[in-house]
Short mmCIF file of C-alpha atoms in Angstrom, two decimals:
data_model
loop_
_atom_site.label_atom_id
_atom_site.label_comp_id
_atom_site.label_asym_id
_atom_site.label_seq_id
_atom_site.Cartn_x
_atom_site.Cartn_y
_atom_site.Cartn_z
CA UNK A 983 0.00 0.00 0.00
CA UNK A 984 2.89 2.32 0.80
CA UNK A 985 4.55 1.36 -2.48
CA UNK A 986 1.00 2.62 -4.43
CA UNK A 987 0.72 5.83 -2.36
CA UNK A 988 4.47 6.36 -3.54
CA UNK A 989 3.75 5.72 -6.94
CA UNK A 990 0.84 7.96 -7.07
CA UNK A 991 2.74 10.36 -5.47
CA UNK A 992 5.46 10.47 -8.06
CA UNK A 993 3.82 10.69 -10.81
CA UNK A 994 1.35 13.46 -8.96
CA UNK A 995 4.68 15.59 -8.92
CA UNK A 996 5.55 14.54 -12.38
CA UNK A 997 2.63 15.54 -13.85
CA UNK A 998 2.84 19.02 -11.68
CA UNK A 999 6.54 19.10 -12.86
CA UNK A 1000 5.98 18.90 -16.76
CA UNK A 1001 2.91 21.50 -16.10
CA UNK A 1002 4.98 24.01 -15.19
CA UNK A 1003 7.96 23.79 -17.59
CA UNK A 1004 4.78 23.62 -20.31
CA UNK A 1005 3.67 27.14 -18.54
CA UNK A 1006 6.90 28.53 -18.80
CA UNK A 1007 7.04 27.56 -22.32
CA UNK A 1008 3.69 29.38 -23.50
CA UNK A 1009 5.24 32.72 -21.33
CA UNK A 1010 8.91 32.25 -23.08
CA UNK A 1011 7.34 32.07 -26.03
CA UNK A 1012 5.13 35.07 -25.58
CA UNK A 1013 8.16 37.24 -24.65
CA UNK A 1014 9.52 37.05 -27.99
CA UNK A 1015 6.38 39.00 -29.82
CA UNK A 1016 7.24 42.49 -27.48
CA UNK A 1017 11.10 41.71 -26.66
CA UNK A 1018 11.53 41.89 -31.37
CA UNK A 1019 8.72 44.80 -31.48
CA UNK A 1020 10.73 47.47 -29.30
CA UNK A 1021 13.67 47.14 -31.57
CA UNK A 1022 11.15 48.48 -34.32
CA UNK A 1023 10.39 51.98 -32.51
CA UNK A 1024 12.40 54.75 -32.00
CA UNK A 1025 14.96 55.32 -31.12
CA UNK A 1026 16.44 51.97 -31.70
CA UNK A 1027 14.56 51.38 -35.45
CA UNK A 1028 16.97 54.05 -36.49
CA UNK A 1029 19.91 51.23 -35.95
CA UNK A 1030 21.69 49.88 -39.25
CA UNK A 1031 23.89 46.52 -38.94
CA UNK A 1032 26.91 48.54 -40.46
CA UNK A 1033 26.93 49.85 -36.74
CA UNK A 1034 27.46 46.79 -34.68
CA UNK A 1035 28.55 48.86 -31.00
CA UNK A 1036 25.20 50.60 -31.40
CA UNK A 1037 23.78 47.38 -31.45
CA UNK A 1038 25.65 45.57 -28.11
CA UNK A 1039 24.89 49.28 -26.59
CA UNK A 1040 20.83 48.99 -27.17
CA UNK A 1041 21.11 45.26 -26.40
CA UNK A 1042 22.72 45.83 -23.48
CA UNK A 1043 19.91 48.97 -22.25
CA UNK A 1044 17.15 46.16 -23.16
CA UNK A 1045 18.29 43.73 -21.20
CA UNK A 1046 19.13 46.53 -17.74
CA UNK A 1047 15.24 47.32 -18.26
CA UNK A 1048 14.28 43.90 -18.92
CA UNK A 1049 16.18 42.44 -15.65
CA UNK A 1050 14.62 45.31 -13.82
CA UNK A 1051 10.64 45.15 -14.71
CA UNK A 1052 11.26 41.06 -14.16
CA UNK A 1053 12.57 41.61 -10.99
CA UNK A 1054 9.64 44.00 -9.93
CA UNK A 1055 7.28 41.70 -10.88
CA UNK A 1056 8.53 38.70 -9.01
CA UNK A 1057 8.89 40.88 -5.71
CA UNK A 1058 5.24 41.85 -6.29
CA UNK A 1059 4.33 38.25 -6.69
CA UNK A 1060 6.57 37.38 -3.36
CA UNK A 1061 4.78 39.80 -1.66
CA UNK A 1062 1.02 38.29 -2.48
CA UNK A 1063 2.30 34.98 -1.43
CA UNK A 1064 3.84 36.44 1.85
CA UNK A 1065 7.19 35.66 0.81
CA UNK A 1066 9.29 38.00 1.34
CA UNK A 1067 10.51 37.45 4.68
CA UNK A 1068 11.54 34.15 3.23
CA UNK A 1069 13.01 35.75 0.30
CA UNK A 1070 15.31 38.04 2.83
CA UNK A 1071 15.80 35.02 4.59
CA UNK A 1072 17.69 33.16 1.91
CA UNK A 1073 19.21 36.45 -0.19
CA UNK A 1074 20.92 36.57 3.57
CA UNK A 1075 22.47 33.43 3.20
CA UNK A 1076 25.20 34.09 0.27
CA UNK A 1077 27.83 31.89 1.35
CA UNK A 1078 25.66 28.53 1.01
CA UNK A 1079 22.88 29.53 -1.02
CA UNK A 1080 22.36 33.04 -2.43
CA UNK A 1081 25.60 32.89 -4.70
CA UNK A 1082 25.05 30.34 -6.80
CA UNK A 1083 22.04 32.49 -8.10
CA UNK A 1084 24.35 35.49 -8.36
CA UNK A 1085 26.20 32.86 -10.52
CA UNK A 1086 23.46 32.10 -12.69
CA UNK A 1087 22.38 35.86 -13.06
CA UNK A 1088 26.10 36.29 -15.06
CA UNK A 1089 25.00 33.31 -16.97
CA UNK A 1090 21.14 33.65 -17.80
CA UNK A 1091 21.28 37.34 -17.49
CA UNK A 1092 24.51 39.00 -18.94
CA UNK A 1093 24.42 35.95 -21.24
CA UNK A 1094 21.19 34.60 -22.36
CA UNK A 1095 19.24 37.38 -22.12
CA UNK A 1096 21.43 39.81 -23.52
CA UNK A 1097 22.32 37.26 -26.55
CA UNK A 1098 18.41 36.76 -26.95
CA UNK A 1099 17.78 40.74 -27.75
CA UNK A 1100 20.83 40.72 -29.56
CA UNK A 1101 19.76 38.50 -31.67
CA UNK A 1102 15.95 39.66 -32.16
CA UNK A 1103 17.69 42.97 -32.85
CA UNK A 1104 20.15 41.89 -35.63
CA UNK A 1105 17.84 38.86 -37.17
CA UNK A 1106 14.72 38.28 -35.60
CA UNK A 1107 12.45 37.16 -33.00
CA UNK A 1108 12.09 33.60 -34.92
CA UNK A 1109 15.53 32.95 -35.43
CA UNK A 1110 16.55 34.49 -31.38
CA UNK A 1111 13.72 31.72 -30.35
CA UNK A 1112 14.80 28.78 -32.14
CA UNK A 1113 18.47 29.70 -31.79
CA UNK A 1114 18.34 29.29 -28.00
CA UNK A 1115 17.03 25.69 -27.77
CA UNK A 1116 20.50 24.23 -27.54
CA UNK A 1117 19.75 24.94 -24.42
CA UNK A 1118 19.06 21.85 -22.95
CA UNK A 1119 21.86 19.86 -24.46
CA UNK A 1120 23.82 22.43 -22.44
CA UNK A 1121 21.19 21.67 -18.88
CA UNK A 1122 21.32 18.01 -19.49
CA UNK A 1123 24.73 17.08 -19.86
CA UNK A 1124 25.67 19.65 -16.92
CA UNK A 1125 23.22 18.00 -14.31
CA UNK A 1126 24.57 14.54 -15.71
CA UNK A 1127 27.98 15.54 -14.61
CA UNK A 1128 26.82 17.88 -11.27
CA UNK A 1129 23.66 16.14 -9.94
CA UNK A 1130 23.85 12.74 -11.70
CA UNK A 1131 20.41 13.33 -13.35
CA UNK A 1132 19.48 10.40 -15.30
CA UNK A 1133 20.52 10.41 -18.84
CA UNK A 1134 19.86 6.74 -20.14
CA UNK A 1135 19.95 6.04 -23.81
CA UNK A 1136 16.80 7.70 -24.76
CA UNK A 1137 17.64 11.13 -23.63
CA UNK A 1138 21.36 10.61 -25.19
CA UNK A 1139 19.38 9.86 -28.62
CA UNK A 1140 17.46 12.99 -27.55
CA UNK A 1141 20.39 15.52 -26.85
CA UNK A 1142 21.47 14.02 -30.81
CA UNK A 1143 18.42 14.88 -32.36
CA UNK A 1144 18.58 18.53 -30.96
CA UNK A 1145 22.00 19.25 -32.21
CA UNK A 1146 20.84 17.84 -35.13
CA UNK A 1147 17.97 20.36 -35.37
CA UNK A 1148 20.46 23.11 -34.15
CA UNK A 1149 22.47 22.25 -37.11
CA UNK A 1150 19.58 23.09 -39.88
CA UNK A 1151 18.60 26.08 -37.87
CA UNK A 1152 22.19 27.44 -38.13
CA UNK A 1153 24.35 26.15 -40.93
CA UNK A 1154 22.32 27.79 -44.24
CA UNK A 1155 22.77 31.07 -42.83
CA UNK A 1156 26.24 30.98 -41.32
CA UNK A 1157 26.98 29.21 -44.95
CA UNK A 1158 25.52 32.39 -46.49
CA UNK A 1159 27.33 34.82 -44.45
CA UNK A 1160 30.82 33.01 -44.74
CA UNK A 1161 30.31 34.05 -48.41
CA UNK A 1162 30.55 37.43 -47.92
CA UNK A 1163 27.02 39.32 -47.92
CA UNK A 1164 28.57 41.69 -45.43
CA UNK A 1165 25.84 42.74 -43.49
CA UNK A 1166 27.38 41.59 -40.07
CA UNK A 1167 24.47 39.03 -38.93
CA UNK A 1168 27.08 36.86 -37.35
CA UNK A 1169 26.44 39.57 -34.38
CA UNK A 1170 22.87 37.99 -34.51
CA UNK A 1171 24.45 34.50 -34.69
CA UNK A 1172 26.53 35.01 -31.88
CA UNK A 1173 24.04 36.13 -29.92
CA UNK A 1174 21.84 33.03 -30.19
CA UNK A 1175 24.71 30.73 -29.30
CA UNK A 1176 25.05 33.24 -26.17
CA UNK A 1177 21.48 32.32 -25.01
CA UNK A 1178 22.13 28.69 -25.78
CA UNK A 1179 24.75 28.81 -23.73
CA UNK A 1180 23.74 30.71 -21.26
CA UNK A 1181 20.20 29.26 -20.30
CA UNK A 1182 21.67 25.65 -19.97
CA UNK A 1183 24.28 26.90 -18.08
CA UNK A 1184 22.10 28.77 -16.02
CA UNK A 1185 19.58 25.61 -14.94
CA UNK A 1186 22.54 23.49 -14.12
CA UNK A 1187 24.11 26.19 -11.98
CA UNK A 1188 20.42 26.87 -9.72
CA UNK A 1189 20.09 22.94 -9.27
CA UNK A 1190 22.65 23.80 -7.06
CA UNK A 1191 20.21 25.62 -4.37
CA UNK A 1192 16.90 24.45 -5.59
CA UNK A 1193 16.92 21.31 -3.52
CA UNK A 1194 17.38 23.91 -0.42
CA UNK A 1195 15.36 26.88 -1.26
CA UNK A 1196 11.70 28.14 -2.52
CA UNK A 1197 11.67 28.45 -6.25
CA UNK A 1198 9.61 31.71 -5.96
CA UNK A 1199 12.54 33.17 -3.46
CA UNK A 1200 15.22 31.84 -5.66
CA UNK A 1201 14.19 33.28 -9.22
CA UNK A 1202 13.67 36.77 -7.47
CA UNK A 1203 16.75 36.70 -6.23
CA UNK A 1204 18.59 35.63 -9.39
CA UNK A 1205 16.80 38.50 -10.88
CA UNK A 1206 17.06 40.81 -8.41
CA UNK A 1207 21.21 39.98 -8.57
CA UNK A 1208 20.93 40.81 -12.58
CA UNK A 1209 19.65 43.98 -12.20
CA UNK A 1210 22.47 45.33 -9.57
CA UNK A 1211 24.86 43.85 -12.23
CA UNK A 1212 23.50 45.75 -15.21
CA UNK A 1213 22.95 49.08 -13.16
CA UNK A 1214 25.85 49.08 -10.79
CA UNK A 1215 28.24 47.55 -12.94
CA UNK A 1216 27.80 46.86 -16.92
CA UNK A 1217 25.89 50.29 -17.93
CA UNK A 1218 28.47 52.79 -15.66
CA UNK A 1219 30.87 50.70 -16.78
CA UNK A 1220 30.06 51.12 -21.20
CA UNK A 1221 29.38 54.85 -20.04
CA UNK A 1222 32.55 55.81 -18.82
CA UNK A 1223 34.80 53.38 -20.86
CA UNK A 1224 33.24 54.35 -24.24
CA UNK A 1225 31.50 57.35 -26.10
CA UNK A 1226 28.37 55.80 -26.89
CA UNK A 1227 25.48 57.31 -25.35
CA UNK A 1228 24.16 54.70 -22.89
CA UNK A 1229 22.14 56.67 -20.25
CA UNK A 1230 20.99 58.88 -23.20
CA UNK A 1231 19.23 55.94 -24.88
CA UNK A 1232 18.00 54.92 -21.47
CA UNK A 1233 16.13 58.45 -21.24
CA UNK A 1234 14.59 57.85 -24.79
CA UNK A 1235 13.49 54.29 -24.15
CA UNK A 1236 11.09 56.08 -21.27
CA UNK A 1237 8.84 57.20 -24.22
CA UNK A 1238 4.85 55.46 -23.68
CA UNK A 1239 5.70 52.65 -26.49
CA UNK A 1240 8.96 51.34 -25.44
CA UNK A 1241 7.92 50.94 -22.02
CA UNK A 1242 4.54 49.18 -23.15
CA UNK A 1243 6.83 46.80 -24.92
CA UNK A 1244 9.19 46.01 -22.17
CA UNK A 1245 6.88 46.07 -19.55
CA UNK A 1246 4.42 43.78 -20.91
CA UNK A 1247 7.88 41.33 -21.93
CA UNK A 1248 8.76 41.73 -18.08
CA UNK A 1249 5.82 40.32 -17.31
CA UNK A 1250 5.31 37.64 -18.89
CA UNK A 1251 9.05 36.78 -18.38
CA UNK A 1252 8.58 37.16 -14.57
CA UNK A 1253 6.48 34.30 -14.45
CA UNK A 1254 7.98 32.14 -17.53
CA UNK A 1255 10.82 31.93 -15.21
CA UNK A 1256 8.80 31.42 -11.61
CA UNK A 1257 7.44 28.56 -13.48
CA UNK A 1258 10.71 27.49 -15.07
CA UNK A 1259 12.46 27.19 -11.84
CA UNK A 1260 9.48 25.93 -10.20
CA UNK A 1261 9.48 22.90 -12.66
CA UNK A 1262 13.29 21.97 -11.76
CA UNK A 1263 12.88 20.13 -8.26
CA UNK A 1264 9.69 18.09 -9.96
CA UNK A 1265 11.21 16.52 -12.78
CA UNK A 1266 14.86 17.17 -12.99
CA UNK A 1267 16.69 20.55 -14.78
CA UNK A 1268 16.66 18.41 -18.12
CA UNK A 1269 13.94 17.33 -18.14
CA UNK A 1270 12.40 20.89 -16.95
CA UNK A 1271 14.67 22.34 -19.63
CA UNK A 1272 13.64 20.05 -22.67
CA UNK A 1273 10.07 20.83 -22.39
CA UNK A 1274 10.99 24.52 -21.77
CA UNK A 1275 12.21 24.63 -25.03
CA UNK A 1276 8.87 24.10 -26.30
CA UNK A 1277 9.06 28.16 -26.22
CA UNK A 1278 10.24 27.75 -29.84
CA UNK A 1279 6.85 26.51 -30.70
CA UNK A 1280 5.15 29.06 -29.34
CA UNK A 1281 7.40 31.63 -29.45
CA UNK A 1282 7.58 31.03 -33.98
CA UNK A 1283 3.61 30.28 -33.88
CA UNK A 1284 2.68 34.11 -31.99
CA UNK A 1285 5.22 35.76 -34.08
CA UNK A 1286 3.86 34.62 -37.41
CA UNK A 1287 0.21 35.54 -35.79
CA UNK A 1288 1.17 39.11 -35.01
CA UNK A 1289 3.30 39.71 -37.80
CA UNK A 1290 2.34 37.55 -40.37
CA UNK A 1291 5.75 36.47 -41.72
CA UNK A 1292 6.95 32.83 -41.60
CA UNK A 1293 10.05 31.70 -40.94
CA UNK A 1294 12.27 29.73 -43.91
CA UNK A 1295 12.38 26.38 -44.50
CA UNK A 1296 15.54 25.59 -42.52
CA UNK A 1297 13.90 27.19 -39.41
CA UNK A 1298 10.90 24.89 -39.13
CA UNK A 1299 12.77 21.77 -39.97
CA UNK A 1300 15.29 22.76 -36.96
CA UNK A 1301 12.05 23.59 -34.63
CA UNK A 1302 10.72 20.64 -35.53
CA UNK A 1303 13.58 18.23 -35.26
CA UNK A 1304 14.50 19.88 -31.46
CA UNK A 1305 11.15 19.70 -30.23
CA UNK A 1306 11.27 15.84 -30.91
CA UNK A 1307 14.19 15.59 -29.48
CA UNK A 1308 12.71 17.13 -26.24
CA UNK A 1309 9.94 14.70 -26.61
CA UNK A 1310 12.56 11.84 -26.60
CA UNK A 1311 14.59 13.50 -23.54
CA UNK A 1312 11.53 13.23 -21.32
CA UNK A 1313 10.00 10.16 -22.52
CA UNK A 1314 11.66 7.67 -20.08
CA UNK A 1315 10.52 9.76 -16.91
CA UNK A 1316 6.67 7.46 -17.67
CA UNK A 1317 8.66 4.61 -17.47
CA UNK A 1318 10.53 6.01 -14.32
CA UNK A 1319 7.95 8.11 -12.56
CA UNK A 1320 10.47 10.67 -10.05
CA UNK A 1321 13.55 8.87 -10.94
CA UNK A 1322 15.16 12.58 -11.26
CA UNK A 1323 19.02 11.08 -9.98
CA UNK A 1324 21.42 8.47 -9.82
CA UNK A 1325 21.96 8.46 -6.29
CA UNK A 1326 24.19 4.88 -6.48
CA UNK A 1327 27.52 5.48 -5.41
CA UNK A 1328 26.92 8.75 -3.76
CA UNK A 1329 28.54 9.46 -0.41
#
């Protein structure tokens, strides 16, 4: 009888598990329709590609204001859940718990996030969405190594397929750039690997604390630790190192339209990520990281409603070939109900 309640148990927290990564997925993908429409109003439309600083300038501003709306947001939400003594509580602790999400802030904030407007900026809300699901090839083999998360044959042969579908999202344009159309979208390019990169990185690093902390304390603090970064550190730093105009740009991007954009992309980023980290001490980071990158998915079917342009060819055979492979990532987890870790051998 114990054995049945355990069961039901498990796959009770499974099931809770994959519905919030699936949450976070519809938000992520959400973000992408405001986070590509500010780059079209002024003053950042003016931008042309033959002006790449401009571009890791206005990236950069995005991101300070994105960090900072998020982290609004999730204080807000702390404080209707009565949080944020909790939240205090735990930002306190830095030595054993606090600084591995001032880690992951470097790595999903000045990272992923920046990458991500980067690369809406330079090619495109599509191409910024599906770029970034390398993600959880990135996650997985991280928690493999860290938290000996299971990673049996299936999710191996799902990692493959999503480099696989990485490869068709990015070789026919880097092919096409390498022959010389000199418009600089390997800025673009770069930036997507960046939020690859970063995201996965970032997961693996807040497994670290998750198994000792409240998700909804956590992800405020990681956020909370981006914005101090962007607005004590990275934005006095471009100011006073370099001529461009940062705090200028700053001022302009307080115009009604701009603001709509970014706070409406703060908000539904505030939560993506609540539910995102949420999702991590259910089912595993990647597992909670392959079916976050269903974002893609959503992310390419809202842009196409709102804009009505559809991506190429190459694009929708990559987002199709890396959502499979997150379908074949998580698969074993029926077979294994809660079997998150290895824990054989541990001491």
């Amino acid at each position: 009888m114990n054995s049945m309640h355990r069961q039901r148990y498990l796959r009770r927290r499974t099931r809770w598990g994959y519905g919030w990564a699936l949450w976070a997925a519809v938000l992520w993908g959400a973000w992408y329709v405001p986070g590509a429409a500010v780059w079209h109003e002024a003053p950042l439309a003016g931008l042309t590609r033959g002006r790449p600083e401009w571009f890791l300038m206005a990236a950069a501003v995005l991101t300070a204001f994105h960090a900072c709306l998020v982290a609004a947001f999730q204080l807000l939400w702390l404080a209707a859940l009565g949080k944020l003594a909790d939240f205090f509580r735990t930002l306190w602790r830095f030595g054993g718990i606090s600084k591995w999400y001032f880690l992951a802030a470097v790595l999903g904030g000045l990272m992923a996030n920046f990458g991500s407007y980067l690369a809406m900026g330079y090619v495109g809300a599509v191409f910024a969405a599906v770029a970034g699901l390398l993600y959880p090839v990135v996650g997985a083999a991280l928690a493999r190594l860290w938290y000996r998360e299971r990673i049996d044959r299936r999710a191996a042969l799902g990692i493959a397929v999503i480099v696989l579908g990485g490869a068709a999202i990015y070789a026919p344009g880097l092919l096409g750039d390498l022959s010389g159309d000199g418009d600089a979208r390997w800025l673009g390019y770069l930036g997507g690997a960046l939020a690859a990169l970063g995201w996965g990185l970032e997961g693996a690093i807040v497994g670290r604390a998750m198994d000792v902390t409240d998700p909804d304390c956590g992800v405020a603090i990681r956020y909370l630790a981006e914005a101090l970064y962007w607005l004590l550190l990275i934005l006095p730093a471009l100011a006073w190192l370099t001529p461009l105009p940062v705090y200028a740009l700053a001022g302009e991007l307080w115009s009604w339209r701009p603001m709509l954009y970014l706070t409406v992309g703060g908000l539904s980023f505030a939560f993506c990520a609540v539910a995102w980290y949420k999702s991590f001490p259910l089912i595993g980071v990647g597992r909670g990281q392959a079916i976050g990158a269903f974002y893609a998915l959503f992310a390419t079917l809202f842009t196409a409603a709102f804009t009505l342009n559809f991506p190429e060819w190459h694009f929708l055979i990559g987002l199709a070939l890396v959502i499979l492979g997150g379908f074949v990532m998580v698969s074993d987890s029926e077979r294994h109900p809660g079997a998150v870790r290895n824990v054989e051998g541990r001491a």
